[in-house]
Coordinates of C-alpha atoms and ligand atoms in Angstrom, one line a residue:
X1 CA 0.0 0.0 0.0
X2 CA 1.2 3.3 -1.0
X3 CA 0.3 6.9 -1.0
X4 CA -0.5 7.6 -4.5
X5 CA 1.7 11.6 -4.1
X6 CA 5.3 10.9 -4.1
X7 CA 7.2 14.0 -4.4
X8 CA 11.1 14.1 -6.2
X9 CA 13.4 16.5 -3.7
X10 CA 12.6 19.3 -5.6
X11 CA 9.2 18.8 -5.5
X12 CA 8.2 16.9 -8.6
X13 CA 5.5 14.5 -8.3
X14 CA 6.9 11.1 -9.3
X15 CA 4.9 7.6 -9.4
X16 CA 1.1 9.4 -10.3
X17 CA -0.3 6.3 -12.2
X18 CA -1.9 5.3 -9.3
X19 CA -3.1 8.8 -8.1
X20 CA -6.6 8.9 -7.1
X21 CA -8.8 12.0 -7.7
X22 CA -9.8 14.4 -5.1
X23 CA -13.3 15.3 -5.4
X24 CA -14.5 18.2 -3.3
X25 CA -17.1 15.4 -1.3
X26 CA -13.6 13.9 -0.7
X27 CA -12.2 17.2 0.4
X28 CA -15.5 18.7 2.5
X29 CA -15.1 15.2 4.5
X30 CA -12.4 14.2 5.5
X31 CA -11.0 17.3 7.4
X32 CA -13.9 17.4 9.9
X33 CA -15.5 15.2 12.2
X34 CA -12.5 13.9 14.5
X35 CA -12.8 14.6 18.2
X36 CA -10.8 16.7 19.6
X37 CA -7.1 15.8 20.7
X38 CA -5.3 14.7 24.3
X39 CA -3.0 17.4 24.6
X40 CA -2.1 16.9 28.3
X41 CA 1.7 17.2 28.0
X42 CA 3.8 14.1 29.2
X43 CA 5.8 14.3 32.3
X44 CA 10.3 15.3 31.5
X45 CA 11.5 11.9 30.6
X46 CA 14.6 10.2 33.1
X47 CA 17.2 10.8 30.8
X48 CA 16.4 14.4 30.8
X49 CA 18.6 15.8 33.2
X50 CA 21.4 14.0 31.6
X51 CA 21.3 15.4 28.0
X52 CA 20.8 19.0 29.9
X53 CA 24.3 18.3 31.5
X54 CA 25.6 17.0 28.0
X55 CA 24.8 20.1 26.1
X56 CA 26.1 21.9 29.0
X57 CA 29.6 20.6 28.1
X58 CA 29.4 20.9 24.5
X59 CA 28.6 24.3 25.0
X60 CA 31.4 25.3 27.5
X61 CA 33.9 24.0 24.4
X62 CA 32.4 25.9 22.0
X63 CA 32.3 29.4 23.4
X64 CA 30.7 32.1 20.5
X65 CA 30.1 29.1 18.0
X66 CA 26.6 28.5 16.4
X67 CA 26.7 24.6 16.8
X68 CA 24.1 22.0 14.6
X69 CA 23.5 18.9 15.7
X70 CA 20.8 17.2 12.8
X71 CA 19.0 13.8 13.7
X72 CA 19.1 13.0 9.7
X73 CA 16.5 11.8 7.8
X74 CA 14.7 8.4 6.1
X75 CA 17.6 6.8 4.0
X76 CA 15.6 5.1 1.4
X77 CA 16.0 1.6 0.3
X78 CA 14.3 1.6 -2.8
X79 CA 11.6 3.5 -4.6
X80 CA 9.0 4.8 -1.8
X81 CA 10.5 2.2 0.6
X82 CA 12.7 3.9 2.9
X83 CA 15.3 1.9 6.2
X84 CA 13.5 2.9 9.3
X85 CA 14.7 5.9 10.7
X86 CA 16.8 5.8 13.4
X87 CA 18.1 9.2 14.9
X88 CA 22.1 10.2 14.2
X89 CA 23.7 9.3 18.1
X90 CA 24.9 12.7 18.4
X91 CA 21.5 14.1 17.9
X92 CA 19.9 11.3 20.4
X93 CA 23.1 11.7 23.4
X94 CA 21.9 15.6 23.4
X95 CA 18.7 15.2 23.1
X96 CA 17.8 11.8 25.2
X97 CA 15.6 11.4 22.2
X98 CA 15.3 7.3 21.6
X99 CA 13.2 5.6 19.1
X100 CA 10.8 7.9 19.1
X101 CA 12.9 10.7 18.2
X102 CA 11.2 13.1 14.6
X103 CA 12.7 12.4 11.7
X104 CA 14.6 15.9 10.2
X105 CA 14.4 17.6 13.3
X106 CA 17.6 19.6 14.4
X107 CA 19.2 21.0 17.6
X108 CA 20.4 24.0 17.7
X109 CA 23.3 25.9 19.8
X110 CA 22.7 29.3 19.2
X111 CA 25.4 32.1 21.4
X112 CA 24.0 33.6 24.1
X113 CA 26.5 35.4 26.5
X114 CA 29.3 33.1 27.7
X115 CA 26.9 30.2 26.4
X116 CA 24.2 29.1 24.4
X117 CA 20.7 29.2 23.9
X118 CA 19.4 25.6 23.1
X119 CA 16.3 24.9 20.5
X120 CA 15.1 21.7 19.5
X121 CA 13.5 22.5 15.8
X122 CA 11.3 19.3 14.7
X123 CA 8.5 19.6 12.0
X124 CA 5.4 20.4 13.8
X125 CA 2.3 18.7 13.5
X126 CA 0.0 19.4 10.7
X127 CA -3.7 19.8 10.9
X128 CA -6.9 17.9 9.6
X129 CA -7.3 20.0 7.2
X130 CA -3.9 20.1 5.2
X131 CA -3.3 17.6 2.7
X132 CA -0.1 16.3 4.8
X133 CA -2.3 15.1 7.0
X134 CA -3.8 12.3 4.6
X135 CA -1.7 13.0 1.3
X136 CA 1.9 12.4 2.3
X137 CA 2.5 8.8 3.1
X138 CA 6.1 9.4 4.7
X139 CA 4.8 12.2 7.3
X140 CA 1.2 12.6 7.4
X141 CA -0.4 11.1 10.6
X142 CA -3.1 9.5 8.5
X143 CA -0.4 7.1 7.4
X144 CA 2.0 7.1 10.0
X145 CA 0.2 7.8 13.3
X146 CA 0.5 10.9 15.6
X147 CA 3.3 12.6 15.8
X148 CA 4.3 14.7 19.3
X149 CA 3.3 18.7 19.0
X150 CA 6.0 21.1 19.7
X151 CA 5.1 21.3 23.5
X152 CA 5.0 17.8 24.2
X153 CA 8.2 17.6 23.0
X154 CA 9.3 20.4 24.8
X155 CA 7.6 18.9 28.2
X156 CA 9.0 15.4 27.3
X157 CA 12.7 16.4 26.6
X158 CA 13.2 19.4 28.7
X159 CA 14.3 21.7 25.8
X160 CA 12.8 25.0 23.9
X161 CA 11.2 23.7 20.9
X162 CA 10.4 25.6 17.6
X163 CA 9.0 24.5 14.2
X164 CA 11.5 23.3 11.9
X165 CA 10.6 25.8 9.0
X166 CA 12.1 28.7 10.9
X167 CA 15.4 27.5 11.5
X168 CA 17.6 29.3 10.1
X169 CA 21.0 28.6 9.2
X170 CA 23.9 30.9 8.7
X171 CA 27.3 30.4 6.7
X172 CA 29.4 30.5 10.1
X173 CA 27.7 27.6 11.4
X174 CA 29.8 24.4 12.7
X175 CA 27.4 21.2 11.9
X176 CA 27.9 17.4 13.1
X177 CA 29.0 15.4 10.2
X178 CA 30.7 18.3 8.6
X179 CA 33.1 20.3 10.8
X180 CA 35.8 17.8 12.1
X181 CA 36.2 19.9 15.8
X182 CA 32.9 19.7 16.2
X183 CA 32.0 15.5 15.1
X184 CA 35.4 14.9 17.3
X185 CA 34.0 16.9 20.3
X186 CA 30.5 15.1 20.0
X187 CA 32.3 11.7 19.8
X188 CA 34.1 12.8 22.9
X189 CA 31.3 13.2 24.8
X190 CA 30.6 10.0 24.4
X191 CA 33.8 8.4 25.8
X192 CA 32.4 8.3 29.5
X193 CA 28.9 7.5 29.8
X194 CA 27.1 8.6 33.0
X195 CA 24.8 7.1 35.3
X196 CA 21.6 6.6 32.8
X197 CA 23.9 5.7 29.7
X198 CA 25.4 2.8 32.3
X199 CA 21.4 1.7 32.9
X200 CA 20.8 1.4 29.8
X201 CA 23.6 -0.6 28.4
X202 CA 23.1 -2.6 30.8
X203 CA 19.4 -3.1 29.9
X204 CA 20.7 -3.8 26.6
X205 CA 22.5 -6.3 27.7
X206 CA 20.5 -8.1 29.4
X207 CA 17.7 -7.9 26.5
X208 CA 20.5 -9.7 23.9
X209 CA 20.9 -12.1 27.0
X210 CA 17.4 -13.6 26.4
X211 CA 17.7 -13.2 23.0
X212 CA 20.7 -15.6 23.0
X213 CA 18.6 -18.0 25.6
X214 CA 16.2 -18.1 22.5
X215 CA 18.8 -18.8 20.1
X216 CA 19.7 -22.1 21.9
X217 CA 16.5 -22.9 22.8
X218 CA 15.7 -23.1 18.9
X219 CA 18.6 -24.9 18.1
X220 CA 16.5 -28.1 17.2
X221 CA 14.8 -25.7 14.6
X222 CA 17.5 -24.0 13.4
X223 CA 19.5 -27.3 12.5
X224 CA 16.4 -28.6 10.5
X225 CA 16.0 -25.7 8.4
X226 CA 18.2 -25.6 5.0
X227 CA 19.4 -21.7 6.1
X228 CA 19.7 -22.4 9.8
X229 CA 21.9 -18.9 10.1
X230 CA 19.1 -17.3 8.9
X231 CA 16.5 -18.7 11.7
X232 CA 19.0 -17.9 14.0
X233 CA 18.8 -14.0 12.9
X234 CA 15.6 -14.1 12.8
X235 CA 14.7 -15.5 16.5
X236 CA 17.1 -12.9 17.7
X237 CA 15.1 -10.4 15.4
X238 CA 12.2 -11.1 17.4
X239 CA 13.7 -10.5 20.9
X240 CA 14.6 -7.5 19.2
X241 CA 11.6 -6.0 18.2
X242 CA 9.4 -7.1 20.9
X243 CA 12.0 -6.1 23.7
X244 CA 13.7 -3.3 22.2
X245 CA 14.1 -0.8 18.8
X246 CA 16.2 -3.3 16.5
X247 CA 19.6 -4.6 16.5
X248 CA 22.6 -2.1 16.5
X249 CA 23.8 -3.9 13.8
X250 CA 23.4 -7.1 11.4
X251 CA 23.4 -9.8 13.6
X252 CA 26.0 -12.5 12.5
X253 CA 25.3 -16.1 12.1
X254 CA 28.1 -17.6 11.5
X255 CA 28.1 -21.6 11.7
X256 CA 30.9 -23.8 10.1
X257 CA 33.8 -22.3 8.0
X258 CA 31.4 -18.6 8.1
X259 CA 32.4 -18.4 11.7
X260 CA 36.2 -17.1 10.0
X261 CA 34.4 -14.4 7.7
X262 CA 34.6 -12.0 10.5
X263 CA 31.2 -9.9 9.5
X264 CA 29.3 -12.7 7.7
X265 CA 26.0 -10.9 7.7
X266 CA 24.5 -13.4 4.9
X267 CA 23.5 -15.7 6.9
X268 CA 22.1 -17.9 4.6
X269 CA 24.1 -21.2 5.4
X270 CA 22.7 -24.3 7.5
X271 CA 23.9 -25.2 10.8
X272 CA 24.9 -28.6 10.9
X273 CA 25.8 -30.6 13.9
X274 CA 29.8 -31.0 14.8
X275 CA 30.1 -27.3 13.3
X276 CA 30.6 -24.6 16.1
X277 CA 28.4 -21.5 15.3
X278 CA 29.5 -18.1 15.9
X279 CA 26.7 -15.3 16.7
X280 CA 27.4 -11.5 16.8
X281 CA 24.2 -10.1 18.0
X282 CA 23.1 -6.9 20.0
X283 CA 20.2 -5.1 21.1
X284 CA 19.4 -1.6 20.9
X285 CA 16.9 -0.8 23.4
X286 CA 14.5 1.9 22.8
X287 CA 17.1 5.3 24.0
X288 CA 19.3 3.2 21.2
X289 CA 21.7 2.1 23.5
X290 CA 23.3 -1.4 22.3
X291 CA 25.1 -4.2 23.4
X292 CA 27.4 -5.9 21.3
X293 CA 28.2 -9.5 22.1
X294 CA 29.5 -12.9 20.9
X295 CA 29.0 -16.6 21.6
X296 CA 30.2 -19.7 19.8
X297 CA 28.5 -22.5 20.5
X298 CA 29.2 -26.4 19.3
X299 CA 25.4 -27.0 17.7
X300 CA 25.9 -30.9 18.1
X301 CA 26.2 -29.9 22.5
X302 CA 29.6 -30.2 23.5
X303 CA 33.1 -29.0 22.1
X304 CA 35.6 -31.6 19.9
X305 CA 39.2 -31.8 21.4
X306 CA 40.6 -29.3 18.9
X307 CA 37.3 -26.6 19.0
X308 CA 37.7 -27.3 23.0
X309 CA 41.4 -26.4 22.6
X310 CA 40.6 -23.3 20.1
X311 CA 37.7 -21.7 22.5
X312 CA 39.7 -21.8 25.5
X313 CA 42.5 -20.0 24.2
X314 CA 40.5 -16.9 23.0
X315 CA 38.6 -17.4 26.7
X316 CA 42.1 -17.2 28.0
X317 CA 43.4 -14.2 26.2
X318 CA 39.7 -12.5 27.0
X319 CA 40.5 -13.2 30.3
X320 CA 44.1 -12.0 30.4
X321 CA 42.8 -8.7 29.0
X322 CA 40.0 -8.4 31.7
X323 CA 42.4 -8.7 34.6
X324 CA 44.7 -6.1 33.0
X325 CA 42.1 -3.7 32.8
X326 CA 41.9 -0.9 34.9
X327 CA 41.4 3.0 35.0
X328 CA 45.1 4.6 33.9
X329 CA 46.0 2.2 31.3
X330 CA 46.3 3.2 27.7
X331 CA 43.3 1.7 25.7
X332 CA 45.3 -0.2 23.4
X333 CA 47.1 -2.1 26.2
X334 CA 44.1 -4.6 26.2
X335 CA 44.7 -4.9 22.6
X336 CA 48.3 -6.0 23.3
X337 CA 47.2 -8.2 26.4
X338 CA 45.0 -10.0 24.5
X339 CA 47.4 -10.4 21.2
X340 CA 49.9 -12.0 23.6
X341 CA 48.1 -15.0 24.6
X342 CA 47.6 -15.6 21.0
X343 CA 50.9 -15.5 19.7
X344 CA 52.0 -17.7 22.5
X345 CA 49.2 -20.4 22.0
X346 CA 49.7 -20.1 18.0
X347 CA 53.2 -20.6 18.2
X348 CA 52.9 -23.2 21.0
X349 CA 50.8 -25.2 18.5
X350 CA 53.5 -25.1 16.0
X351 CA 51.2 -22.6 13.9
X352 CA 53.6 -19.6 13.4
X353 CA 57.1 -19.6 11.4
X354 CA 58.7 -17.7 14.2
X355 CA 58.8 -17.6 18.2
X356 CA 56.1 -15.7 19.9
X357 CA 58.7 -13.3 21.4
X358 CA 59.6 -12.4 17.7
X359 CA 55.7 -12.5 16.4
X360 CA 55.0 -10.3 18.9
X361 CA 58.0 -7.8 17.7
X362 CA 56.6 -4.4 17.0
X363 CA 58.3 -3.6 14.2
X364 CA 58.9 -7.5 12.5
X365 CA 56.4 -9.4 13.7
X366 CA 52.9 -9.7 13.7
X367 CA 52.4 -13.1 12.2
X368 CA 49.6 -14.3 15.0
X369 CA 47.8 -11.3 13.4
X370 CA 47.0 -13.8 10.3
X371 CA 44.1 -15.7 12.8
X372 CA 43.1 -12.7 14.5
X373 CA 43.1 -9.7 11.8
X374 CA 40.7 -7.5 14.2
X375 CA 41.2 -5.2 17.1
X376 CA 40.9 -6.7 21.0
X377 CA 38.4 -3.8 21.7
X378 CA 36.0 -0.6 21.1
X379 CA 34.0 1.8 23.0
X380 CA 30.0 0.2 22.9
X381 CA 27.4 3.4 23.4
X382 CA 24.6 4.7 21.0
X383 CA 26.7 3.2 18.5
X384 CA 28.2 -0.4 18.4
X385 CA 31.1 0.9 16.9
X386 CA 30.4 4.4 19.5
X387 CA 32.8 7.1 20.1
X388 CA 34.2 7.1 16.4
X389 CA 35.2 10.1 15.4
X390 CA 37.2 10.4 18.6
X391 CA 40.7 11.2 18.2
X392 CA 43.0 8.9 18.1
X393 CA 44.8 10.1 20.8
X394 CA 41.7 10.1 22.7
X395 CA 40.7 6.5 22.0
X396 CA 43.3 4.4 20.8
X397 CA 46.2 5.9 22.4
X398 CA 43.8 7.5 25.3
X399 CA 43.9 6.6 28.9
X400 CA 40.9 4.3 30.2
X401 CA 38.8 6.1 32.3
X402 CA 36.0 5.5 35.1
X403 CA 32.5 5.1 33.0
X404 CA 33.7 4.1 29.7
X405 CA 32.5 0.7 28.3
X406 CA 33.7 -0.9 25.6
X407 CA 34.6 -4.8 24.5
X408 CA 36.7 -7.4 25.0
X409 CA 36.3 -9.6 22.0
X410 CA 39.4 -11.7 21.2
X411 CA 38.9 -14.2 18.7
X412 CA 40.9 -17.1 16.6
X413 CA 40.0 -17.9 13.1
X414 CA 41.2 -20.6 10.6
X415 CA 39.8 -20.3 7.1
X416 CA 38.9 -23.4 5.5
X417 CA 41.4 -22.9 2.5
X418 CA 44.6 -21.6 5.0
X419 CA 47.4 -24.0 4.1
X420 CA 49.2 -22.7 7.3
X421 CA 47.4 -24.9 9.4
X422 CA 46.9 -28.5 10.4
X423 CA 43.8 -29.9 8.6
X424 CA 41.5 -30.0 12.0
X425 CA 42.4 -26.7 12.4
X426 CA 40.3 -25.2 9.3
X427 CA 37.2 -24.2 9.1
X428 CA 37.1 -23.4 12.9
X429 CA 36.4 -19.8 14.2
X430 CA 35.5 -18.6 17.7
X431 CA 35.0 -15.4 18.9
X432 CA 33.9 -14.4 22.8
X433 CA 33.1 -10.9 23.2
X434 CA 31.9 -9.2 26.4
X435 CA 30.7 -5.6 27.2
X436 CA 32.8 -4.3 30.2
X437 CA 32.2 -1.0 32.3
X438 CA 35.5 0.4 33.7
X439 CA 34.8 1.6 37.3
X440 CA 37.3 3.2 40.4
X441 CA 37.5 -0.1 41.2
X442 CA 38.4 -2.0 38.1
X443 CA 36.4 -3.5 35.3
X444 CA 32.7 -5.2 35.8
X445 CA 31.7 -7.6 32.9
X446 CA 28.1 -6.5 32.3
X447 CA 27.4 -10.0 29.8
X448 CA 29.1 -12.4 32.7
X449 CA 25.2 -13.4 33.5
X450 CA 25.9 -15.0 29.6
X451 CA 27.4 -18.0 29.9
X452 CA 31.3 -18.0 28.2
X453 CA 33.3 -20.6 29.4
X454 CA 33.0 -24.1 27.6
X455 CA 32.0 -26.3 30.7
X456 CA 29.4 -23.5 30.6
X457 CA 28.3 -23.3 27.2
X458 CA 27.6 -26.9 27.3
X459 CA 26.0 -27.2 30.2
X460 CA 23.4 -24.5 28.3
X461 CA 23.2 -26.2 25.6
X462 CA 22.2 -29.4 27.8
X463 CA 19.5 -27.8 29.9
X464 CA 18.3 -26.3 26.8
X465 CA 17.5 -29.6 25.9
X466 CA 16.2 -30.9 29.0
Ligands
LIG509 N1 29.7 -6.8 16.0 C1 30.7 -6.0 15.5 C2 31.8 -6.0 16.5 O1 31.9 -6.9 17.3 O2 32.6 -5.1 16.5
MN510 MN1 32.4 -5.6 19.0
MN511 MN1 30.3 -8.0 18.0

């Protein structure tokens, strides 16, 4: 079903030979005889008082500047069919605007004395009688439901609102997405969550927690179906949906030899009994918050010698990188923690052409690299991938801190064609990746409710089938 006006960007109506007339009986009725609206205004949402304290730190950095922060818009996917919207994280960490944020709306940081006056400019509602109401299938609340008036919104979020057709933009102005200074200091922001950001990864967590319970208590189905990867998406699609906004990214479902491609997002294989499978999944819960975790599970129950032997050496170097954590390292020491346990156990099992000591040479080596190609860790938030934009010097090379979460996610990965490798090692991947929040007193594992080691993981499995 479609509206039959589709307009081009600059206007142009596109797709008419469907269009229905408009008769005036059409006209005279349809914009009257509706009761009148709620418009008690909703109580300032919990998170609130946070994004007031957020945009009271942007602004002290940006003294005098005129600063725009835009949530985006529909990205389409093809024709009139658009992605669902989902709000740019800069826009939603200063707003506290989830799921439920309007598409196109924009913050604004305009100067005002030593600081800035805030405005939240979103496209206010239209009326009965305008033809967005019922005409415009990607806005009008005939097609799409209500949409918030400008002082709910205000009420809700705790900010000035205005419509979005008197913003007004001026050449001076430093915008997210275009001015590096300004995308780095947004992305800053971001590298210490506070109190409600903690909550609600934590929620996340535990939401991607039940939706890996479902995953294994499925597994009968998802081994009889011919694309078993993609019955596992899907089952942790629904745990998704119905307990939060969507994924915060593709899940992966990665069984057999896939478990090596290390973003299979196909997910169109089987899952076949004796293969381990590998699942990438997180929830982002409705303030878009998302965890950002991985299991690998042997879908027969229990672990071979050699998949035993492969899954406790990425559990080890996981490990060895949790205990080194703490507040005052440099971020990229649990890279190197982590990358040492797996040149030793490579070279141990006769896998690399040089010692571990040498593989693990700054300069010459980096041979172990070739079954772990990807980083150790990265800051989880809004975004999986979250704190981007950050400098390098800030993330990378930074300093862990109190408050920031991120992942531990070592990993070991023989392709099915790698010649390096004893046969029984190919076509074996496992990943285990946590969601850790740094505090005073060290790191806390928020996934360790999931279980990870592989005495645990099978005895899962087995009550699963109980
Ligand atoms: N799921 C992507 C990652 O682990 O970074
Ligand atoms: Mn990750
Ligand atoms: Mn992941």
């Amino acid at each position: 079903m479609t509206s039959t006006d589709q307009k081009t960007e600059d206007g142009a109506d596109t797709n008419t030979n469907r269009r229905q007339p408009y008769p005036q009986g059409f006209l005279d009725t349809i914009g009257t005889g509706w009761a009148a609206r709620d418009e008690t205004l909703p109580p300032e949402r919990p998170q609130a008082p946070f994004a007031l304290a957020r945009r009271a730190a942007l602004s002290a950095q940006f003294t005098g500047k005129r600063l725009v922060i835009p949530a985006g818009g529909f990205a389409q996917r093809s024709n009139d069919t658009d992605f669902p919207f989902r709000a740019h994280s800069a826009f939603a960490h200063l707003t506290g605007w989830g799921s439920d944020a309007v598409a196109d709306s924009v913050l604004l940081f305009e100067p005002a004395g030593s600081g800035h006056d805030v405005t939240l400019y979103l496209r206010d509602r239209a009326t009965r009688e305008t033809e967005e109401f019922y005409r415009d299938a990607t806005i009008g609340e005939f097609w799409v439901g209500p949409r918030p008036s400008l002082a709910a919104v205000a009420a809700d979020l705790g900010v000035a609102t205005a419509p979005l057709e008197t913003l007004e933009r001026t050449p001076d102005d430093l915008v997210v997405g275009e001015h590096d200074g300004l995308t780095s200091a947004v992305s800053e922001l971001r590298l210490v969550k506070d109190a409600y950001e903690i909550e609600q990864l934590q929620l996340a967590v535990d939401t991607t927690a039940r939706g890996f319970d479902d995953i294994v208590r499925e597994l009968p189905r998802i081994i009889e179906h011919p694309r078993g990867e993609r019955v596992v998406e899907g089952v942790f699609h629904l745990r998704a949906r119905s307990d939060g906004n969507w994924e915060g990214y593709d899940t992966i479902a990665a069984s057999g030899p896939h478990a090596c491609y290390l973003h299979w997002t196909r997910n169109d294989g089987a899952v076949l009994p004796g293969d381990l499978i590998l699942v990438d999944a997180g929830v982002e819960v409705d303030s878009l918050y998302t965890a950002d975790i991985t299991r690998t599970l042997p879908v027969s129950g229990t672990f071979t010698p050699i998949q035993r032997r492969i899954y406790e050496a990425v559990r080890e170097a996981a490990d060895a990188a949790f205990a080194a954590a703490r507040p005052g390292m440099r971020f990229r020491e649990l890279h190197d923690t982590a990358m040492g346990v797996i040149a030793r156990r490579t070279a141990e099992w006769g896998l690399l052409p040089v010692s571990a000591e040498e593989a693990l040479d700054a300069d010459r080596g980096g041979h172990q690299r070739r079954y772990m190609v990807h980083g150790t860790s990265h800051h989880l938030g809004l975004d999986v991938h979250d704190c981007a934009q950050a400098r390098r010097e800030m993330y990378y090379e930074g300093v862990v801190e109190p408050g920031m979460v991120f992942t531990i996610e070592p990993g070991l990965y023989f392709q099915i064609d790698d010649e390096t490798v004893p046969a029984e090692y190919r076509g074996i991947g496992v990943r285990i990746e946590d969601d850790i929040l740094m505090t005073e007193d060290g790191p806390v594992n928020l996934s360790a409710g999931i279980p990870r080691t592989a005495d645990e993981i099978e005895a899962w499995l087995a009550q699963s089938r109980d």
